[in-house]
Amino acid sequence: MARRKKVYEGKAKILYEGPEPGTYVQYFKDDATAFNAEKRDVIEGKGVLNNRLSEFFMTGLGAIGVPTHFLKRLNMREQLVRQVEIIPLEVIVRNLAAGTLATRLGLEEGSTLPRPIVEFCLKDDKLGDPLVSEEHIFAFGWASQQDLDDMVALALRVNDFMSGLMYGVGIKLVDFKIEIGRVWDGDYQRLIVADEISPDSCRLWDIETGQKLDKDVFRRDLGDLADAYTEVARRLGVLPANATPMTRPTLIN
Ligand code: CDP
């Protein structure tokens, strides 16, 4: 089979040209990186799990009317997605203080925030994805006021959906990051959720024990990352209830 043309390779995924105009094939790698790729490893099975989990979340979002780029899963590691023009901002939603917010403002990890907080970071690895304000976003033309209003609305809907879904399986959604893309339907443009939604881009804590079930397991050397993601997938019913990490690769397709 002729090899597809690579459009872009990131830290955890590769984008290939899709079979039809306006589509891409998104391939999930096993590579894990943290601290702007200063720490890296290959976690066998991570790509397979994230492909499945992102499919699950994006399909659910679509079902409640939140538009996403997801079209269909193609195989264990690939999904067909809509081509979008990515807005160069990472949109972070926080329910509890953790990570850089806790550090920056001297908040205790896990302390409750007065309300969900939406933050924007410039997508620029060389600069370490710096936090930016609305002033920066408008002044440098990264997005318009209308875009920003739509991005906040989308991000908060994703937050409500994901928080509820996770609460139902005994997991707290502490924070997460999404990326948003622009698509055109004729002259009419709208914003949709793109990239991935997976434990790579969320903080997920077990409600009972506080156990971390997300990429912090890798960042902070807290155990086996694939085991943590398998646990999330198992609770959500994305893996059979009796799936164990040992049998992970054979059970997920
Ligand atoms: O994760 P880190 O402490 O570096 O940064 P954060 O600002 O506290 O991250 C908030 C949330 O966004 C966490 O769930 C991160 O996993 C996620 N995030 C991400 O997926 N990709 C980034 N480049 C930055 C944050």
mmCIF file of C-alpha atoms and ligand atoms in Angstrom:
data_model
loop_
_atom_site.group_PDB
_atom_site.id
_atom_site.type_symbol
_atom_site.label_atom_id
_atom_site.label_comp_id
_atom_site.label_asym_id
_atom_site.label_seq_id
_atom_site.Cartn_x
_atom_site.Cartn_y
_atom_site.Cartn_z
ATOM 1 C CA MET A 1 0.000 0.000 0.000
ATOM 2 C CA ALA A 2 1.332 3.435 -0.882
ATOM 3 C CA ARG A 3 2.462 5.315 2.188
ATOM 4 C CA ARG A 4 0.304 8.299 3.012
ATOM 5 C CA LYS A 5 1.776 11.745 2.940
ATOM 6 C CA LYS A 6 2.732 13.031 6.358
ATOM 7 C CA VAL A 7 1.317 16.485 7.002
ATOM 8 C CA TYR A 8 2.596 17.079 10.514
ATOM 9 C CA GLU A 9 4.331 15.148 13.284
ATOM 10 C CA GLY A 10 3.859 16.214 16.897
ATOM 11 C CA LYS A 11 5.040 14.736 20.181
ATOM 12 C CA ALA A 12 2.274 12.153 20.550
ATOM 13 C CA LYS A 13 0.548 12.049 17.159
ATOM 14 C CA ILE A 14 1.149 12.158 13.420
ATOM 15 C CA LEU A 15 -1.243 13.676 10.893
ATOM 16 C CA TYR A 16 -1.421 12.181 7.408
ATOM 17 C CA GLU A 17 -3.360 13.337 4.388
ATOM 18 C CA GLY A 18 -6.795 11.735 4.485
ATOM 19 C CA PRO A 19 -8.532 9.674 1.801
ATOM 20 C CA GLU A 20 -10.791 12.582 0.807
ATOM 21 C CA PRO A 21 -10.193 16.319 0.555
ATOM 22 C CA GLY A 22 -10.844 18.022 3.856
ATOM 23 C CA THR A 23 -9.805 14.994 5.929
ATOM 24 C CA TYR A 24 -6.718 13.872 7.818
ATOM 25 C CA VAL A 25 -5.742 10.564 9.342
ATOM 26 C CA GLN A 26 -4.626 11.104 12.936
ATOM 27 C CA TYR A 27 -2.161 8.440 14.166
ATOM 28 C CA PHE A 28 -1.569 7.993 17.915
ATOM 29 C CA LYS A 29 2.036 7.178 18.854
ATOM 30 C CA ASP A 30 3.237 5.490 22.034
ATOM 31 C CA ASP A 31 5.635 8.345 22.770
ATOM 32 C CA ALA A 32 5.203 10.147 26.056
ATOM 33 C CA THR A 33 6.820 13.517 26.685
ATOM 34 C CA ALA A 34 6.669 15.952 29.568
ATOM 35 C CA PHE A 35 8.252 19.249 30.583
ATOM 36 C CA ASN A 36 8.267 20.397 26.975
ATOM 37 C CA ALA A 37 9.834 17.096 25.811
ATOM 38 C CA GLU A 38 12.756 17.230 28.265
ATOM 39 C CA LYS A 39 11.468 13.931 29.670
ATOM 40 C CA ARG A 40 10.505 11.296 27.128
ATOM 41 C CA ASP A 41 9.759 7.590 26.910
ATOM 42 C CA VAL A 42 7.827 5.065 24.862
ATOM 43 C CA ILE A 43 4.844 3.627 26.735
ATOM 44 C CA GLU A 44 3.658 0.518 24.954
ATOM 45 C CA GLY A 45 -0.073 0.650 24.277
ATOM 46 C CA LYS A 46 -0.563 4.339 25.135
ATOM 47 C CA GLY A 47 -1.424 5.300 21.552
ATOM 48 C CA VAL A 48 -4.004 2.537 21.295
ATOM 49 C CA LEU A 49 -5.655 3.633 24.542
ATOM 50 C CA ASN A 50 -5.678 7.327 23.631
ATOM 51 C CA ASN A 51 -7.127 6.586 20.191
ATOM 52 C CA ARG A 52 -9.993 4.706 21.865
ATOM 53 C CA LEU A 53 -10.515 7.212 24.651
ATOM 54 C CA SER A 54 -10.436 10.232 22.346
ATOM 55 C CA GLU A 55 -12.942 8.496 20.070
ATOM 56 C CA PHE A 56 -15.182 7.838 23.081
ATOM 57 C CA PHE A 57 -15.085 11.442 24.354
ATOM 58 C CA MET A 58 -15.438 13.077 20.929
ATOM 59 C CA THR A 59 -18.319 10.782 19.964
ATOM 60 C CA GLY A 60 -20.108 11.651 23.212
ATOM 61 C CA LEU A 61 -19.518 15.359 22.661
ATOM 62 C CA GLY A 62 -20.933 15.052 19.153
ATOM 63 C CA ALA A 63 -24.004 13.303 20.551
ATOM 64 C CA ILE A 64 -24.780 16.247 22.848
ATOM 65 C CA GLY A 65 -24.231 18.786 20.085
ATOM 66 C CA VAL A 66 -20.647 19.889 20.705
ATOM 67 C CA PRO A 67 -18.951 19.902 17.284
ATOM 68 C CA THR A 68 -15.619 18.069 16.978
ATOM 69 C CA HIS A 69 -13.227 17.097 14.198
ATOM 70 C CA PHE A 70 -13.727 13.352 14.835
ATOM 71 C CA LEU A 71 -15.250 11.426 11.917
ATOM 72 C CA LYS A 72 -14.500 7.759 12.645
ATOM 73 C CA ARG A 73 -11.918 5.421 14.070
ATOM 74 C CA LEU A 74 -10.070 3.521 11.362
ATOM 75 C CA ASN A 75 -8.058 1.002 13.367
ATOM 76 C CA MET A 76 -6.186 0.534 16.654
ATOM 77 C CA ARG A 77 -4.062 3.637 16.225
ATOM 78 C CA GLU A 78 -5.752 5.810 13.628
ATOM 79 C CA GLN A 79 -8.836 7.922 13.282
ATOM 80 C CA LEU A 80 -10.268 9.907 10.411
ATOM 81 C CA VAL A 81 -10.735 13.567 11.323
ATOM 82 C CA ARG A 82 -11.859 16.781 9.631
ATOM 83 C CA GLN A 83 -9.178 19.128 8.449
ATOM 84 C CA VAL A 84 -9.256 22.306 10.489
ATOM 85 C CA GLU A 85 -7.189 25.437 10.784
ATOM 86 C CA ILE A 86 -5.885 25.106 14.323
ATOM 87 C CA ILE A 87 -6.168 28.262 16.421
ATOM 88 C CA PRO A 88 -2.668 28.665 17.888
ATOM 89 C CA LEU A 89 -3.926 28.664 21.478
ATOM 90 C CA GLU A 90 -4.191 25.867 24.007
ATOM 91 C CA VAL A 91 -7.417 26.221 25.947
ATOM 92 C CA ILE A 92 -7.125 25.018 29.533
ATOM 93 C CA VAL A 93 -10.105 24.585 31.859
ATOM 94 C CA ARG A 94 -9.518 24.113 35.567
ATOM 95 C CA ASN A 95 -11.905 22.902 38.263
ATOM 96 C CA LEU A 96 -9.347 22.412 41.038
ATOM 97 C CA ALA A 97 -5.929 24.002 41.550
ATOM 98 C CA ALA A 98 -3.052 21.889 40.203
ATOM 99 C CA GLY A 99 0.048 22.083 38.029
ATOM 100 C CA THR A 100 1.190 25.486 36.885
ATOM 101 C CA LEU A 101 -1.801 27.332 38.394
ATOM 102 C CA ALA A 102 -1.070 25.936 41.849
ATOM 103 C CA THR A 103 2.617 26.854 41.465
ATOM 104 C CA ARG A 104 2.040 30.294 39.973
ATOM 105 C CA LEU A 105 -0.497 31.438 42.566
ATOM 106 C CA GLY A 106 0.804 29.445 45.533
ATOM 107 C CA LEU A 107 -2.390 27.401 45.832
ATOM 108 C CA GLU A 108 -2.510 24.002 47.467
ATOM 109 C CA GLU A 109 -2.863 21.176 44.915
ATOM 110 C CA GLY A 110 -6.466 20.033 44.901
ATOM 111 C CA SER A 111 -7.916 23.175 46.471
ATOM 112 C CA THR A 112 -11.294 24.186 45.090
ATOM 113 C CA LEU A 113 -11.482 27.111 42.693
ATOM 114 C CA PRO A 114 -14.303 29.670 43.034
ATOM 115 C CA ARG A 115 -15.518 28.634 39.572
ATOM 116 C CA PRO A 116 -14.108 26.861 36.531
ATOM 117 C CA ILE A 117 -11.259 28.959 35.165
ATOM 118 C CA VAL A 118 -10.441 29.097 31.452
ATOM 119 C CA GLU A 119 -6.864 29.964 30.469
ATOM 120 C CA PHE A 120 -5.159 30.428 27.117
ATOM 121 C CA CYS A 121 -1.575 29.475 26.310
ATOM 122 C CA LEU A 122 0.203 30.238 23.065
ATOM 123 C CA LYS A 123 0.950 27.017 21.178
ATOM 124 C CA ASP A 124 4.703 27.379 20.856
ATOM 125 C CA ASP A 125 6.976 24.586 22.083
ATOM 126 C CA LYS A 126 10.094 26.713 21.759
ATOM 127 C CA LEU A 127 8.632 29.169 24.252
ATOM 128 C CA GLY A 128 7.123 26.442 26.453
ATOM 129 C CA ASP A 129 3.502 27.356 25.614
ATOM 130 C CA PRO A 130 3.361 30.588 27.658
ATOM 131 C CA LEU A 131 0.154 31.770 29.313
ATOM 132 C CA VAL A 132 -1.314 34.708 27.391
ATOM 133 C CA SER A 133 -4.048 37.222 28.147
ATOM 134 C CA GLU A 134 -6.980 38.355 26.005
ATOM 135 C CA GLU A 135 -5.050 41.569 25.363
ATOM 136 C CA HIS A 136 -2.207 39.541 23.794
ATOM 137 C CA ILE A 137 -4.622 37.390 21.806
ATOM 138 C CA PHE A 138 -6.376 40.389 20.218
ATOM 139 C CA ALA A 139 -3.263 42.533 19.796
ATOM 140 C CA PHE A 140 -1.365 39.774 17.976
ATOM 141 C CA GLY A 141 -4.443 38.618 16.039
ATOM 142 C CA TRP A 142 -4.357 34.985 17.201
ATOM 143 C CA ALA A 143 -8.153 35.046 17.572
ATOM 144 C CA SER A 144 -10.986 37.576 17.464
ATOM 145 C CA GLN A 145 -13.331 38.523 20.309
ATOM 146 C CA GLN A 146 -16.034 36.359 18.678
ATOM 147 C CA ASP A 147 -13.590 33.431 18.418
ATOM 148 C CA LEU A 148 -12.676 33.835 22.057
ATOM 149 C CA ASP A 149 -16.314 33.898 23.194
ATOM 150 C CA ASP A 150 -16.970 30.758 21.128
ATOM 151 C CA MET A 151 -13.832 29.069 22.501
ATOM 152 C CA VAL A 152 -14.823 29.729 26.113
ATOM 153 C CA ALA A 153 -18.366 28.473 25.454
ATOM 154 C CA LEU A 154 -17.029 25.302 23.772
ATOM 155 C CA ALA A 155 -14.468 24.695 26.511
ATOM 156 C CA LEU A 156 -17.064 25.033 29.279
ATOM 157 C CA ARG A 157 -19.423 22.622 27.512
ATOM 158 C CA VAL A 158 -16.576 20.128 27.169
ATOM 159 C CA ASN A 159 -15.842 20.660 30.874
ATOM 160 C CA ASP A 160 -19.441 19.947 31.926
ATOM 161 C CA PHE A 161 -19.624 16.855 29.745
ATOM 162 C CA MET A 162 -16.246 15.471 30.793
ATOM 163 C CA SER A 163 -16.736 16.288 34.497
ATOM 164 C CA GLY A 164 -20.089 14.489 34.568
ATOM 165 C CA LEU A 165 -18.775 11.502 32.644
ATOM 166 C CA MET A 166 -15.789 11.173 34.970
ATOM 167 C CA TYR A 167 -17.842 11.725 38.133
ATOM 168 C CA GLY A 168 -20.021 8.802 37.047
ATOM 169 C CA VAL A 169 -17.003 6.488 37.201
ATOM 170 C CA GLY A 170 -15.518 7.859 40.421
ATOM 171 C CA ILE A 171 -12.985 10.223 38.882
ATOM 172 C CA LYS A 172 -12.505 13.952 39.447
ATOM 173 C CA LEU A 173 -11.714 16.024 36.373
ATOM 174 C CA VAL A 174 -9.181 18.436 37.843
ATOM 175 C CA ASP A 175 -8.235 20.234 34.618
ATOM 176 C CA PHE A 176 -7.714 19.595 30.927
ATOM 177 C CA LYS A 177 -6.480 21.143 27.724
ATOM 178 C CA ILE A 178 -8.217 21.237 24.354
ATOM 179 C CA GLU A 179 -7.299 22.609 20.980
ATOM 180 C CA ILE A 180 -9.860 24.262 18.766
ATOM 181 C CA GLY A 181 -9.952 24.553 14.987
ATOM 182 C CA ARG A 182 -11.745 26.662 12.429
ATOM 183 C CA VAL A 183 -13.776 25.078 9.621
ATOM 184 C CA TRP A 184 -15.694 26.666 6.790
ATOM 185 C CA ASP A 185 -19.109 25.575 5.597
ATOM 186 C CA GLY A 186 -19.297 27.747 2.482
ATOM 187 C CA ASP A 187 -18.824 31.340 3.634
ATOM 188 C CA TYR A 188 -19.814 30.485 7.163
ATOM 189 C CA GLN A 189 -17.011 29.657 9.595
ATOM 190 C CA ARG A 190 -17.316 27.970 12.942
ATOM 191 C CA LEU A 191 -15.091 26.563 15.639
ATOM 192 C CA ILE A 192 -14.915 22.889 16.550
ATOM 193 C CA VAL A 193 -12.975 20.794 19.065
ATOM 194 C CA ALA A 194 -9.889 19.280 17.414
ATOM 195 C CA ASP A 195 -6.707 17.371 18.379
ATOM 196 C CA GLU A 196 -7.417 14.798 21.108
ATOM 197 C CA ILE A 197 -9.084 14.457 24.479
ATOM 198 C CA SER A 198 -7.293 11.810 26.508
ATOM 199 C CA PRO A 199 -5.538 11.277 29.864
ATOM 200 C CA ASP A 200 -2.476 12.844 28.191
ATOM 201 C CA SER A 201 -4.222 16.215 28.297
ATOM 202 C CA CYS A 202 -6.380 15.919 31.448
ATOM 203 C CA ARG A 203 -5.724 15.649 35.173
ATOM 204 C CA LEU A 204 -7.840 12.803 36.531
ATOM 205 C CA TRP A 205 -7.902 11.853 40.211
ATOM 206 C CA ASP A 206 -9.725 8.928 41.771
ATOM 207 C CA ILE A 207 -12.465 10.432 43.968
ATOM 208 C CA GLU A 208 -11.974 7.922 46.804
ATOM 209 C CA THR A 209 -8.213 7.559 46.962
ATOM 210 C CA GLY A 210 -6.877 10.621 45.113
ATOM 211 C CA GLN A 211 -4.810 8.274 42.911
ATOM 212 C CA LYS A 212 -3.629 10.000 39.743
ATOM 213 C CA LEU A 213 -4.850 8.403 36.523
ATOM 214 C CA ASP A 214 -3.303 10.779 33.982
ATOM 215 C CA LYS A 215 0.005 11.928 32.541
ATOM 216 C CA ASP A 216 1.206 13.106 35.961
ATOM 217 C CA VAL A 217 1.930 9.386 36.584
ATOM 218 C CA PHE A 218 4.639 9.778 33.936
ATOM 219 C CA ARG A 219 5.674 13.350 34.802
ATOM 220 C CA ARG A 220 6.165 12.468 38.481
ATOM 221 C CA ASP A 221 7.239 8.789 38.161
ATOM 222 C CA LEU A 222 4.198 7.500 40.060
ATOM 223 C CA GLY A 223 3.897 4.106 38.362
ATOM 224 C CA ASP A 224 2.902 2.575 35.041
ATOM 225 C CA LEU A 225 1.205 5.084 32.758
ATOM 226 C CA ALA A 226 -0.485 2.456 30.576
ATOM 227 C CA ASP A 227 -1.990 0.842 33.692
ATOM 228 C CA ALA A 228 -3.465 4.194 34.732
ATOM 229 C CA TYR A 229 -4.973 4.864 31.285
ATOM 230 C CA THR A 230 -6.250 1.283 31.110
ATOM 231 C CA GLU A 231 -8.046 1.866 34.412
ATOM 232 C CA VAL A 232 -9.752 4.988 33.016
ATOM 233 C CA ALA A 233 -10.780 3.098 29.865
ATOM 234 C CA ARG A 234 -12.026 0.115 31.872
ATOM 235 C CA ARG A 235 -14.175 2.272 34.164
ATOM 236 C CA LEU A 236 -15.711 4.089 31.205
ATOM 237 C CA GLY A 237 -16.559 0.779 29.542
ATOM 238 C CA VAL A 238 -14.198 1.482 26.674
ATOM 239 C CA LEU A 239 -12.433 -1.756 27.656
ATOM 240 C CA PRO A 240 -14.224 -4.887 28.873
ATOM 241 C CA ALA A 241 -14.768 -4.810 32.654
ATOM 242 C CA ASN A 242 -12.392 -7.696 33.270
ATOM 243 C CA ALA A 243 -9.587 -6.338 31.114
ATOM 244 C CA THR A 244 -6.266 -6.274 32.881
ATOM 245 C CA PRO A 245 -3.257 -4.238 31.830
ATOM 246 C CA MET A 246 -1.401 -7.444 30.957
ATOM 247 C CA THR A 247 -3.862 -8.317 28.201
ATOM 248 C CA ARG A 248 -4.341 -4.701 27.109
ATOM 249 C CA PRO A 249 -3.250 -4.821 23.450
ATOM 250 C CA THR A 250 -5.316 -7.838 22.461
ATOM 251 C CA LEU A 251 -8.480 -6.727 24.213
ATOM 252 C CA ILE A 252 -8.835 -3.287 22.742
ATOM 253 C CA ASN A 253 -9.952 -3.973 19.225
HETATM 254 O O1 CDP B 1 0.662 20.159 32.921
HETATM 255 P P1 CDP B 1 1.405 21.331 33.434
HETATM 256 O O2 CDP B 1 1.535 21.378 34.927
HETATM 257 O O3 CDP B 1 2.684 21.604 32.697
HETATM 258 O O4 CDP B 1 0.552 22.594 33.031
HETATM 259 P P2 CDP B 1 -0.877 23.060 33.493
HETATM 260 O O5 CDP B 1 -0.986 24.455 32.945
HETATM 261 O O6 CDP B 1 -1.098 22.893 34.945
HETATM 262 O O7 CDP B 1 -1.847 22.101 32.700
HETATM 263 C C1 CDP B 1 -3.234 22.133 32.849
HETATM 264 C C2 CDP B 1 -3.829 20.949 32.109
HETATM 265 O O8 CDP B 1 -3.615 21.082 30.712
HETATM 266 C C3 CDP B 1 -3.232 19.605 32.514
HETATM 267 O O9 CDP B 1 -4.284 18.641 32.523
HETATM 268 C C4 CDP B 1 -2.235 19.298 31.422
HETATM 269 O O10 CDP B 1 -2.102 17.915 31.227
HETATM 270 C C5 CDP B 1 -2.883 19.973 30.208
HETATM 271 N N1 CDP B 1 -1.865 20.466 29.275
HETATM 272 C C6 CDP B 1 -1.621 19.787 28.084
HETATM 273 O O11 CDP B 1 -2.271 18.786 27.812
HETATM 274 N N2 CDP B 1 -0.681 20.234 27.200
HETATM 275 C C7 CDP B 1 0.027 21.349 27.451
HETATM 276 N N3 CDP B 1 0.922 21.770 26.570
HETATM 277 C C8 CDP B 1 -0.211 22.067 28.656
HETATM 278 C C9 CDP B 1 -1.157 21.599 29.536
#
